[in-house]
GROMACS .gro file of C-alpha atoms in nm:
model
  433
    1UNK     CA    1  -1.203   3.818  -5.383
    2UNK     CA    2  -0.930   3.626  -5.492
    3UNK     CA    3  -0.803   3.509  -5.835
    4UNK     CA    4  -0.965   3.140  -5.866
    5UNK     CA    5  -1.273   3.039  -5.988
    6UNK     CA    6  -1.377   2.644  -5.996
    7UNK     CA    7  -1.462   2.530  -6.328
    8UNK     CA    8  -1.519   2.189  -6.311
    9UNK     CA    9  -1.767   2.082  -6.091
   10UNK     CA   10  -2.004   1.795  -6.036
   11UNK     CA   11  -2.307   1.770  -5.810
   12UNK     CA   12  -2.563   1.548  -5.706
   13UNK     CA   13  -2.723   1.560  -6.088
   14UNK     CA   14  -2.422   1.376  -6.211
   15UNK     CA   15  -2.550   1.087  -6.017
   16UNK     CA   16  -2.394   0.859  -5.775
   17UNK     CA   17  -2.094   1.052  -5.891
   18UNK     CA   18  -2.098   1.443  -5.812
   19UNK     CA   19  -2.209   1.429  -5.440
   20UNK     CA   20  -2.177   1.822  -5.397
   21UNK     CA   21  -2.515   1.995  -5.318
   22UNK     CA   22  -2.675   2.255  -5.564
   23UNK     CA   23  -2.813   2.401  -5.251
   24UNK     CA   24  -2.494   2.457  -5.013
   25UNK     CA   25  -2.209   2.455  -5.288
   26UNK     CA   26  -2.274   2.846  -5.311
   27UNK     CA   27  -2.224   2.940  -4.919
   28UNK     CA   28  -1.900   2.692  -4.937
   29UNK     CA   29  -1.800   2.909  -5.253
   30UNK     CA   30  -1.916   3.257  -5.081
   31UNK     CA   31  -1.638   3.097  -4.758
   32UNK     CA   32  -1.379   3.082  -4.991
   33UNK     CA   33  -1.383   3.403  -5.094
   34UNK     CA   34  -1.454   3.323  -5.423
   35UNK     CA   35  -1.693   3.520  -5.687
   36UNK     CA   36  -1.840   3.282  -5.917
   37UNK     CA   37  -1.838   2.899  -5.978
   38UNK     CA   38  -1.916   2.651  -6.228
   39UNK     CA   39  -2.188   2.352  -6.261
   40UNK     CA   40  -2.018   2.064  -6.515
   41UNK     CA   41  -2.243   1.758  -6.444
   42UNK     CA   42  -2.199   1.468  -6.664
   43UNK     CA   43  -2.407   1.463  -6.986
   44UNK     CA   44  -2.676   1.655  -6.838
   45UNK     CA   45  -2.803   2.042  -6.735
   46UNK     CA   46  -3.082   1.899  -6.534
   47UNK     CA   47  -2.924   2.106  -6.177
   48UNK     CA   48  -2.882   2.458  -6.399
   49UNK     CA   49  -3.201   2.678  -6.338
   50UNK     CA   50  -3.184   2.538  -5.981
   51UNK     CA   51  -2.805   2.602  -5.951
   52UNK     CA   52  -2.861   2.921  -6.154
   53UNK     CA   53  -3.090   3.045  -5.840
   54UNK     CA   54  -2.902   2.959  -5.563
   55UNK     CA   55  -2.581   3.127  -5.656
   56UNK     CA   56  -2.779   3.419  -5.760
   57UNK     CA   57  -2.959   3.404  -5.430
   58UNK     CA   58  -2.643   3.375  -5.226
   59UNK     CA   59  -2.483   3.642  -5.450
   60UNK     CA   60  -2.252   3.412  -5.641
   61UNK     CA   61  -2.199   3.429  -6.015
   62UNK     CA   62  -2.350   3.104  -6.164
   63UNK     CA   63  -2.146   2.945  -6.456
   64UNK     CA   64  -2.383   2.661  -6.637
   65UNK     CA   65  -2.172   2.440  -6.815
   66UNK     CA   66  -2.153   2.070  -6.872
   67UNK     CA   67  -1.887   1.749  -6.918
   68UNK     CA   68  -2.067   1.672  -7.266
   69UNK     CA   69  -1.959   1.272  -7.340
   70UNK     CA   70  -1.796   1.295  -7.703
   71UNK     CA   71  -1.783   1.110  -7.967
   72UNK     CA   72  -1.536   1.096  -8.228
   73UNK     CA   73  -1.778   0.880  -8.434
   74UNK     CA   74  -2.102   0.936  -8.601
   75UNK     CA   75  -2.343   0.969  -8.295
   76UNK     CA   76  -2.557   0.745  -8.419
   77UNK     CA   77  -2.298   0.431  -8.456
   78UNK     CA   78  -2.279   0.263  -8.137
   79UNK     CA   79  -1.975   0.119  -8.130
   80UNK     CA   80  -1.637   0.182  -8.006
   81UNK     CA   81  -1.359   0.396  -8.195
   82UNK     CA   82  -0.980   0.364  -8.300
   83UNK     CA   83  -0.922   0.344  -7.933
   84UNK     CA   84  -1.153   0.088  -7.814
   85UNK     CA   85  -1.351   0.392  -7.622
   86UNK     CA   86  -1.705   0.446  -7.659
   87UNK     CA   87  -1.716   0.789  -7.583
   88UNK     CA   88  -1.463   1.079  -7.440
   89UNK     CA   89  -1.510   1.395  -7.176
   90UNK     CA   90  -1.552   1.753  -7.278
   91UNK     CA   91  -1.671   2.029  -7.093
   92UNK     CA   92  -1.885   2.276  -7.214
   93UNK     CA   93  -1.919   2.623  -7.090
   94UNK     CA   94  -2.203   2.890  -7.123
   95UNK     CA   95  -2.092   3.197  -7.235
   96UNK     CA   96  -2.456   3.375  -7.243
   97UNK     CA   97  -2.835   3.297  -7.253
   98UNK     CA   98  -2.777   3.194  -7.643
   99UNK     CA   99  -2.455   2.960  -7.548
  100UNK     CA  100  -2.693   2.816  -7.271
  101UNK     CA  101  -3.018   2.707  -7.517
  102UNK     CA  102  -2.724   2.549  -7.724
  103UNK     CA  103  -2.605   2.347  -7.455
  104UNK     CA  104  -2.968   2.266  -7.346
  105UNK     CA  105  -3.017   2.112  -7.742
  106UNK     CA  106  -2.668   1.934  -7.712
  107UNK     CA  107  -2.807   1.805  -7.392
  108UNK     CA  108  -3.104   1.683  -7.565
  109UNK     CA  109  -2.974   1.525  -7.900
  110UNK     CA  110  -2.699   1.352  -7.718
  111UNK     CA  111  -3.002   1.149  -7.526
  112UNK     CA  112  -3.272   1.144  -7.798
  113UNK     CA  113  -3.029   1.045  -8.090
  114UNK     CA  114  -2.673   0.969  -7.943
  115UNK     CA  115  -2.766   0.703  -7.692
  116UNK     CA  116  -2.468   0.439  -7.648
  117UNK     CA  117  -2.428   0.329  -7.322
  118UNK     CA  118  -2.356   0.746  -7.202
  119UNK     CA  119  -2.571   0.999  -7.406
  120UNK     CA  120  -2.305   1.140  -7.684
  121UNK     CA  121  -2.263   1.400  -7.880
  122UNK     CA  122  -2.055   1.433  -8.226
  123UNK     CA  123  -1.861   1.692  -8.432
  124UNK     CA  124  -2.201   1.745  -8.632
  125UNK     CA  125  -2.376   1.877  -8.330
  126UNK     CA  126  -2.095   2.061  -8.174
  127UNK     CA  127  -2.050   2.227  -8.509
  128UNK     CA  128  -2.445   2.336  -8.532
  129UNK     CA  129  -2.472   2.440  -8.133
  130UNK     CA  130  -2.146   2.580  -8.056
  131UNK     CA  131  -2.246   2.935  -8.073
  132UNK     CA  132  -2.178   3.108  -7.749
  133UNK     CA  133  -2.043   2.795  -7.576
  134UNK     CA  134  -1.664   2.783  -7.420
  135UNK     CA  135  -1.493   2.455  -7.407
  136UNK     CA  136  -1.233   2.265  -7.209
  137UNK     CA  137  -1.021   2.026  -7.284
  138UNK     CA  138  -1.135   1.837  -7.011
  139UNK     CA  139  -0.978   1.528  -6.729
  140UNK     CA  140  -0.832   1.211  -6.808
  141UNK     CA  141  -1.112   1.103  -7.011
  142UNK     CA  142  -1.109   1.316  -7.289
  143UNK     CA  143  -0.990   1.219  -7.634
  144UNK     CA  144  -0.681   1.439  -7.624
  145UNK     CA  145  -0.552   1.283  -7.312
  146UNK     CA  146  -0.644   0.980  -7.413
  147UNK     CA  147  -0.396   1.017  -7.693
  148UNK     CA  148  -0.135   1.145  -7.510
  149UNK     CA  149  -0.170   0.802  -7.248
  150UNK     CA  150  -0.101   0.656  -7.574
  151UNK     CA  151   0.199   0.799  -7.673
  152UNK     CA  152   0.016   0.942  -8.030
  153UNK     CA  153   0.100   1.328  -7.946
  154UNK     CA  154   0.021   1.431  -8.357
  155UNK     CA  155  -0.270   1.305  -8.306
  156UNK     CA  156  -0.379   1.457  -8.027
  157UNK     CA  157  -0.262   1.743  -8.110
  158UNK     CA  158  -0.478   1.775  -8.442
  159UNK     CA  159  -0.773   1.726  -8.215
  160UNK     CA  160  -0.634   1.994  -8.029
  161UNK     CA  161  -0.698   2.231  -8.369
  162UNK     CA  162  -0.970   2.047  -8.454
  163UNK     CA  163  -1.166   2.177  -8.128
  164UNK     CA  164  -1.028   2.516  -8.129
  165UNK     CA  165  -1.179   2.511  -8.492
  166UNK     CA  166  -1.520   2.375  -8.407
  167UNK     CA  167  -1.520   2.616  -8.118
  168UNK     CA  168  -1.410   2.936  -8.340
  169UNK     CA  169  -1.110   2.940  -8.054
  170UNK     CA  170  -1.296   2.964  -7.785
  171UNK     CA  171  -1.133   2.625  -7.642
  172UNK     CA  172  -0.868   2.603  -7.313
  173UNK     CA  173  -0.721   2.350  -7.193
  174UNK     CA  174  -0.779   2.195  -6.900
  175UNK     CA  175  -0.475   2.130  -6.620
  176UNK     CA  176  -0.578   1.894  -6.353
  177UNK     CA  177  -0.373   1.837  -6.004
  178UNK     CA  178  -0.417   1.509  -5.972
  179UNK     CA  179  -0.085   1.338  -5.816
  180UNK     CA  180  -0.090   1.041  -6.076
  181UNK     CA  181   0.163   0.894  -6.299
  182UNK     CA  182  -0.088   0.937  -6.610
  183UNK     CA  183  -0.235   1.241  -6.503
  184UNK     CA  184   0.144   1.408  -6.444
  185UNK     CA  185   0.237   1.280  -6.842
  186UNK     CA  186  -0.061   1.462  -6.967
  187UNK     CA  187  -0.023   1.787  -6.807
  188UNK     CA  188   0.308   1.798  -6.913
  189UNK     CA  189   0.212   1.731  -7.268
  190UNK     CA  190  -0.097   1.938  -7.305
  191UNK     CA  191   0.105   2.267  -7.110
  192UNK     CA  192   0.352   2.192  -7.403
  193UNK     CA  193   0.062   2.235  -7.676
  194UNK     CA  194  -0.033   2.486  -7.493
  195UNK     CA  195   0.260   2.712  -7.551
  196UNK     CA  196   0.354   2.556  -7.866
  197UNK     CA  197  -0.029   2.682  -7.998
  198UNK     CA  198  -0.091   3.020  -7.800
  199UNK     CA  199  -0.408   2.854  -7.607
  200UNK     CA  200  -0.452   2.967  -7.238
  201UNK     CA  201  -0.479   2.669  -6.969
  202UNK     CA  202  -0.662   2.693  -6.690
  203UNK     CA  203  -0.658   2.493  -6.343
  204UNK     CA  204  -0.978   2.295  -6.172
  205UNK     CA  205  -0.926   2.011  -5.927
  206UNK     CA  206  -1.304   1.834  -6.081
  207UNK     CA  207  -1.499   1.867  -5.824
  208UNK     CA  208  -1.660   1.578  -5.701
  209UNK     CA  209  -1.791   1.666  -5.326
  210UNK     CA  210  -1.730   1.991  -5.132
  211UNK     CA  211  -1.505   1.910  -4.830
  212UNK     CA  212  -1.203   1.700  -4.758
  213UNK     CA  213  -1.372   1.482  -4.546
  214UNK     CA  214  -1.651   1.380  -4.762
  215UNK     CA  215  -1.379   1.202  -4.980
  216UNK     CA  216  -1.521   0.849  -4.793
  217UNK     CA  217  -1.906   0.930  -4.900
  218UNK     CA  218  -1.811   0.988  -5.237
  219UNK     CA  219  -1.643   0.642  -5.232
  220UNK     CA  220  -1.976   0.505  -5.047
  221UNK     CA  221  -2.162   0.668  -5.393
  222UNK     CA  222  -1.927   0.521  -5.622
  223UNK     CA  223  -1.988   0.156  -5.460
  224UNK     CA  224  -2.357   0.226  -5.524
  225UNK     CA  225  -2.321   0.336  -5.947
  226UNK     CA  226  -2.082  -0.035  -5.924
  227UNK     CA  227  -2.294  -0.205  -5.718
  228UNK     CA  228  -2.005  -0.324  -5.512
  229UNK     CA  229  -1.944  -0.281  -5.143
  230UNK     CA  230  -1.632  -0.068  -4.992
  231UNK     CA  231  -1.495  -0.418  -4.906
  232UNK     CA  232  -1.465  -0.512  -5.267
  233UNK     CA  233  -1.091  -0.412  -5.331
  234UNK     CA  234  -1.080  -0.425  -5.697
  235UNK     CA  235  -1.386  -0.140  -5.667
  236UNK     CA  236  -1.375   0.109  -5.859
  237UNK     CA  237  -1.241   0.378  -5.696
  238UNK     CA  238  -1.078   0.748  -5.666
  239UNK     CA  239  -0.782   0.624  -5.490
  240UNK     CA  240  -0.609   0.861  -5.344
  241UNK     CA  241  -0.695   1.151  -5.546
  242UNK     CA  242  -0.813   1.459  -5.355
  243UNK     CA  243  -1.153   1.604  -5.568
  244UNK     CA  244  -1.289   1.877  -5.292
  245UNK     CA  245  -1.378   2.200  -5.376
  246UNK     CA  246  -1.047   2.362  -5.216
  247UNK     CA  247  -0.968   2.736  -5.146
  248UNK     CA  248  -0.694   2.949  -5.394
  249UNK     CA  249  -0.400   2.846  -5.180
  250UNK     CA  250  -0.456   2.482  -5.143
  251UNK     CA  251  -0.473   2.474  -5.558
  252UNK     CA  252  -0.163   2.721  -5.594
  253UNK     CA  253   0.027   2.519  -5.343
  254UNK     CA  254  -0.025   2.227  -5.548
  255UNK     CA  255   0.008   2.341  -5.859
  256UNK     CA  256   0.378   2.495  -5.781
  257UNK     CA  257   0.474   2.119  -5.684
  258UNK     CA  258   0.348   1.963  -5.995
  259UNK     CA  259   0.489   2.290  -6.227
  260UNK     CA  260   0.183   2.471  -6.302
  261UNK     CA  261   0.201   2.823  -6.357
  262UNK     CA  262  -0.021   3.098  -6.195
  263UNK     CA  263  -0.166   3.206  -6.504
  264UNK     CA  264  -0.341   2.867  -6.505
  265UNK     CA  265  -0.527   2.987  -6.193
  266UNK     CA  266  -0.523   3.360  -6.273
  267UNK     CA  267  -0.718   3.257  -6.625
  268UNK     CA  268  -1.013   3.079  -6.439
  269UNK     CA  269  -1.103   3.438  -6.278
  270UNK     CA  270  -1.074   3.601  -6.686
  271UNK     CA  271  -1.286   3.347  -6.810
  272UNK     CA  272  -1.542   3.393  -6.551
  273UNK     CA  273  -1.530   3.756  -6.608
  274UNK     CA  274  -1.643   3.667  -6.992
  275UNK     CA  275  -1.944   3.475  -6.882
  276UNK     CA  276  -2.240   3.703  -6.915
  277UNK     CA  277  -2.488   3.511  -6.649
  278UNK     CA  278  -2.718   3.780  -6.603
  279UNK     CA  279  -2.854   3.723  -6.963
  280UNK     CA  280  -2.930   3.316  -6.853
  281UNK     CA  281  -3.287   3.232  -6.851
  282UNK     CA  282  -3.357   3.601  -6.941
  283UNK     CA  283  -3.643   3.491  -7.181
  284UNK     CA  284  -3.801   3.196  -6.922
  285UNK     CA  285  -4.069   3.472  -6.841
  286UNK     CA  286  -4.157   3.583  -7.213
  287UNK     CA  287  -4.276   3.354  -7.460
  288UNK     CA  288  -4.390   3.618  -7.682
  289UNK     CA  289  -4.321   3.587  -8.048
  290UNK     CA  290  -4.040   3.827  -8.193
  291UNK     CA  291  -4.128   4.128  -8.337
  292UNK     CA  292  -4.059   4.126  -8.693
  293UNK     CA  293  -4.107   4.479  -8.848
  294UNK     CA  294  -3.787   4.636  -8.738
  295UNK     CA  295  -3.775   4.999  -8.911
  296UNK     CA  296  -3.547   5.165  -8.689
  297UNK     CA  297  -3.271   4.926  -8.561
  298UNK     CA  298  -3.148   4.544  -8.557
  299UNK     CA  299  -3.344   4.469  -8.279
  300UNK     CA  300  -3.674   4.488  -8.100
  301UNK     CA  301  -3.509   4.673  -7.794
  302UNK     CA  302  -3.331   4.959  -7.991
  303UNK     CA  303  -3.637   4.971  -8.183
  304UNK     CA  304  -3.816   5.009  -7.917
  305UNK     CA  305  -3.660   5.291  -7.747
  306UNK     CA  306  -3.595   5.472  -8.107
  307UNK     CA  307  -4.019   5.488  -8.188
  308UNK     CA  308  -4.093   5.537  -7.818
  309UNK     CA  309  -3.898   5.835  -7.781
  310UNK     CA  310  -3.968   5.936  -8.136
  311UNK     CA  311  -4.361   5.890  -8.030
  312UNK     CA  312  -4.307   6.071  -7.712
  313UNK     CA  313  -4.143   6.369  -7.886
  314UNK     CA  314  -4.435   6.400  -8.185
  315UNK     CA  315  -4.688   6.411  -7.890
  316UNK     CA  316  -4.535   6.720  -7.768
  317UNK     CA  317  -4.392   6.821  -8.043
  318UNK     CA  318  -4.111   6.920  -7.892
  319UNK     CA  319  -3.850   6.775  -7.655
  320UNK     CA  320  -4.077   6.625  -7.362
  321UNK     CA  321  -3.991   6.795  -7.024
  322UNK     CA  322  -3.747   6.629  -6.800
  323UNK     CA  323  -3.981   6.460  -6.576
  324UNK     CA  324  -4.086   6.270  -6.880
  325UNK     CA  325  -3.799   6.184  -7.026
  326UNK     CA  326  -3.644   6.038  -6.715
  327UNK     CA  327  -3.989   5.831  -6.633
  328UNK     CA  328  -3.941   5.710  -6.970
  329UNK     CA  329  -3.580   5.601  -6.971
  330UNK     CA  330  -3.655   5.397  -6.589
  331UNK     CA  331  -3.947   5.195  -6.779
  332UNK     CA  332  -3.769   5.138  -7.095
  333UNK     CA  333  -3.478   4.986  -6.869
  334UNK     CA  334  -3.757   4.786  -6.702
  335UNK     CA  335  -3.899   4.641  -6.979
  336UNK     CA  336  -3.603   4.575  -7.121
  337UNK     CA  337  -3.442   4.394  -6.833
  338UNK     CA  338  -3.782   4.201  -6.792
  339UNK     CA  339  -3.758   4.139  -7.165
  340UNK     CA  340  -4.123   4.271  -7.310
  341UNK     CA  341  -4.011   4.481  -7.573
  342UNK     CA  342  -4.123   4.290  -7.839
  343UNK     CA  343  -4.460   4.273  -7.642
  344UNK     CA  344  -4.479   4.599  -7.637
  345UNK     CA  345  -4.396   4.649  -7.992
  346UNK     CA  346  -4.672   4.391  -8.124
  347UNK     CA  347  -4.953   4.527  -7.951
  348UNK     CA  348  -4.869   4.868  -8.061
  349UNK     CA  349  -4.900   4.735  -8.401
  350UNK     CA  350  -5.190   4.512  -8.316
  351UNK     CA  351  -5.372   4.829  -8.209
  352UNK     CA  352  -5.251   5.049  -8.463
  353UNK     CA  353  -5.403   4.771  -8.713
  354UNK     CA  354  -5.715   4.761  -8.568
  355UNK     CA  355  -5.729   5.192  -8.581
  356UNK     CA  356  -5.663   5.147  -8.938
  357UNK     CA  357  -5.963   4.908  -8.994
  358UNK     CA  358  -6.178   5.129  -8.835
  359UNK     CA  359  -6.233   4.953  -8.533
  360UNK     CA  360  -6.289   5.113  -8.186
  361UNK     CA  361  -6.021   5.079  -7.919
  362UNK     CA  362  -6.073   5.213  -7.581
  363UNK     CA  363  -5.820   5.426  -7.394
  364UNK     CA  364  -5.695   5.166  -7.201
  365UNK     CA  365  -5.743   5.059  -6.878
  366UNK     CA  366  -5.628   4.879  -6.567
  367UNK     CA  367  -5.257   4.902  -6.486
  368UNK     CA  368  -5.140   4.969  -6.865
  369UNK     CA  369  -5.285   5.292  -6.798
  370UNK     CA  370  -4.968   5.380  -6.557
  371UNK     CA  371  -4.720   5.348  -6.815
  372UNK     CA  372  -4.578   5.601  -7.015
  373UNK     CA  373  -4.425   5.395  -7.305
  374UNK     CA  374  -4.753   5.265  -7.362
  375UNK     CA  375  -4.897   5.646  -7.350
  376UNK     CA  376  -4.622   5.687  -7.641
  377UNK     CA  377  -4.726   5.421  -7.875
  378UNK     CA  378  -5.074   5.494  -7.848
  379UNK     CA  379  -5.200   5.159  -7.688
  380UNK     CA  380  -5.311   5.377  -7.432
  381UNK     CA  381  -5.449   5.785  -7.397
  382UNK     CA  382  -5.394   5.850  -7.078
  383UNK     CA  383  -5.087   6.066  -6.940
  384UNK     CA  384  -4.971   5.924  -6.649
  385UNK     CA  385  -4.746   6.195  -6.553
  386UNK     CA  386  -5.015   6.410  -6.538
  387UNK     CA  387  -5.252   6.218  -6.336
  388UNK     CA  388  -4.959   6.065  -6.160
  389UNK     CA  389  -5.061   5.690  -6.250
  390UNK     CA  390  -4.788   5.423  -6.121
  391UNK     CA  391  -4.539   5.209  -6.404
  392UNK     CA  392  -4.508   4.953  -6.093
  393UNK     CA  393  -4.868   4.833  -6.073
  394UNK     CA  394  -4.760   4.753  -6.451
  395UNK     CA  395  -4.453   4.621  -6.447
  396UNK     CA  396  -4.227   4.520  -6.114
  397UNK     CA  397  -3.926   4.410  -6.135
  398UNK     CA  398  -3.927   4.279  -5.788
  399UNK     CA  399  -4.253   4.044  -5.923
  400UNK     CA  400  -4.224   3.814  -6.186
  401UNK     CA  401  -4.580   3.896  -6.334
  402UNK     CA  402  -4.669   3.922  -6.727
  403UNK     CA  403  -4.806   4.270  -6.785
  404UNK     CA  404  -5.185   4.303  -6.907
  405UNK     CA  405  -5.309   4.529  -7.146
  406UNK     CA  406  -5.707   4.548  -7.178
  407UNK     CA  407  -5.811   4.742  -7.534
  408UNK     CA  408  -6.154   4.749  -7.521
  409UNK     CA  409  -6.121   4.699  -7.892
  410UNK     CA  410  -6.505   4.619  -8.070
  411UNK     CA  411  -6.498   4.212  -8.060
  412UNK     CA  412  -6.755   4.188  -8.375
  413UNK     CA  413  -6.435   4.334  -8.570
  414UNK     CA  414  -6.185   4.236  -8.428
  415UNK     CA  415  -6.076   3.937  -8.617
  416UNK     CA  416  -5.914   4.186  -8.909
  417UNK     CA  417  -5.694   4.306  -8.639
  418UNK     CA  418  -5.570   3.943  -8.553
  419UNK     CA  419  -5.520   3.820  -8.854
  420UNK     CA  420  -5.301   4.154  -8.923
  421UNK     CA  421  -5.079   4.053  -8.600
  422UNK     CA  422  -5.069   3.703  -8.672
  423UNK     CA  423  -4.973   3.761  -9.070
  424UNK     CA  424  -4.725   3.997  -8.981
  425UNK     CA  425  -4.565   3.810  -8.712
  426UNK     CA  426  -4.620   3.429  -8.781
  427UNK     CA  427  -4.669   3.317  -8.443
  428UNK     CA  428  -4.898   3.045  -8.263
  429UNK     CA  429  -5.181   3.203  -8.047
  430UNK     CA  430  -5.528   3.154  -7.975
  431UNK     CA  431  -5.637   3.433  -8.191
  432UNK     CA  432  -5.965   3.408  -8.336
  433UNK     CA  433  -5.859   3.370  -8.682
   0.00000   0.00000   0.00000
């Protein structure tokens, strides 16, 4: 693999725009010989779960970001700023699942509250959501080269600090290789900062369609977000400016003519290597509610494996034989990767409740009776090392499937046992309560 990794990139969600396809961009990426690659459509995450399962599918690391439109205003005031400018670029970068609900809200507030002719979002919001979220300084459109175009360096510069502040320094800026007069003054100004502040830069070409050759559909797209023809020649247009989603040496060939360093390509490949993707959309299956009575760690996974183990070990009581403690440790890493420890957790409790009020629970039955944890915390009483019961007909992770757990708990009693879940834990359910 080498040492690039496209950042900016727009697809067919940033409409009439991006014409790149969420479906083939990965294979293109996978030709390059490149690891991972970015999705950075305008304003919206629409394409991420999609984009998120092609890459993964085509063994790609996914990077779900967008190009947020920024205001420097309140987003509620629709009108134009100090600069006549209704709104600015800045892309936005998921660092983890937590950085990724963030930028679904920012996604959301900038269209439910921050409407104004692009949907917008402010420093409020970007203050509130930036948790686990990288940004970039961005293309042309952003409010620091804006500033720059306009000769008012201080000033861009304190936006400069202002972002790195709002983003607890997790901002880069952006380099571009656009062969433009403008573009050209703002590279040179924001490498300058750069240096000057101790912030890493980092190289994308913003990606508008894959190949070369699709430079004259894009244009084709463009007339149709105008509504103008290709005939039209005061169009809006791209000009000659060369937005493909190129291979490592057509960017560092480039970038030595307009005197960009390697480390701006170098530092796409770091950054990617700080995006943890494999925690994106790891709760989409689970909509459990969080366990709350944490007694021996921070979290409901530690806590689980702490009282499973600690379970496992009274049962015996002594240290369980190796066959059990490896059968264990495989469907602890199970459920953890599928993400049911809190599941697990709250009917544990839920059953232990309804022990303590006297009401009669069953063994257990079906395919909870295969797993061991379960065996541990009592919400079953069957071994199933000894009668050699399968975890898999439980929990798969090949198959996305919920796992079921029937209690044959008395139903003439077993209200006291829901309202003791539901008090404890606070959460919606159809409980009958």
């Amino acid at each position: 693999m080498n040492d690039f990794v496209h950042l900016h990139m727009h697809t067919e969600y940033s409409l009439l725009d991006g014409i790149n396809k969420v479906s083939q961009i990965p294979s293109h990426i996978a030709s390059l010989n490149q690891k991972a690659v970015a999705i950075t459509d305008h304003g919206n995450v629409s394409g991420s779960y999609r984009f998120y399962k092609e890459c993964r599918a085509a063994g790609i690391k996914p990077i779900i970001g967008m190009e947020a439109y920024y205001t420097v205003n309140d987003r509620a005031v629709r009108e134009r700023d100090d600069l006549e400018k209704p709104y600015y670029h800045l892309v936005l970068l998921a660092m983890n699942n937590t950085g990724l609900k963030n930028l679904f809200k920012l996604s959301t507030f900038a269209y439910t509250e921050g409407m104004y002719r692009k949907p917008r979002v402010d420093d409020a919001l970007l203050g509130e959501y930036s948790e686990g979220i990288i940004a970039t300084t961005a293309c042309l459109g952003s409010r620091i080269s804006q500033l720059i175009l306009n000769d008012k360096y201080k000033e861009a510069e304190y936006v400069l600090d202002h972002h790195r502040s709002l983003f607890d320094k997790r901002l880069l800026v952006e380099l571009q290789l656009h062969e433009d007069p403008e573009q050209i003054k703002v590279n040179k100004a924001l490498l300058e900062m750069a240096r000057k502040k101790n912030i890493s830069t980092i190289l994308t070409n913003d990606c508008h369609y894959t190949n070369e050759k699709d430079k004259y559909f894009h244009e084709i797209a463009l007339c149709m977000q105008t509504k103008t023809t290709l005939s039209n020649e005061k169009r809006f247009t791209f000009g000659d400016i060369d937005v493909h989603v190129a291979n490592h040496d057509w960017m560092w060939n480039k970038a030595q003519l307009s005197g960009i360093p390697y480390e701006a390509l170098s530092n796409t490949n770091h950054l990617a290597n700080m995006i943890d993707s494999n925690s994106y959309f790891e709760d989409k299956m689970n909509r459990y509610p969080k366990y709350k009575n944490l007694r021996f760690a921070n979290n409901s996974w530690d806590e689980l494996e702490v009282y499973c183990k600690q379970k496992l070990f009274e049962k015996f009581n002594a240290m369980p034989l190796a066959i059990y403690r490896e059968r264990i440790n495989h469907e602890l890493k199970i459920i953890k990767k599928m993400g049911f420890s809190d599941y697990m957790l709250i009917v544990a409790e839920f059953l232990e409740g309804a022990r303590n009020n006297n009401v009669y629970v069953g063994p257990g039955r079906g395919s909870a009776a295969g797993s061991l944890v379960a065996y541990a915390l009592d919400i079953t009483r069957v071994d199933p090392v000894k009668y050699d019961l399968l975890f898999e007909r439980f929990l798969n992770y090949g198959r996305a499937a919920k796992p079921l757990i029937f209690s044959d708990a008395q139903m003439n009693y077993i209200k006291e046992s829901s309202n003791h879940t539901h008090c404890t834990h606070k959460h919606k359910c159809n409980c009958p309560h």
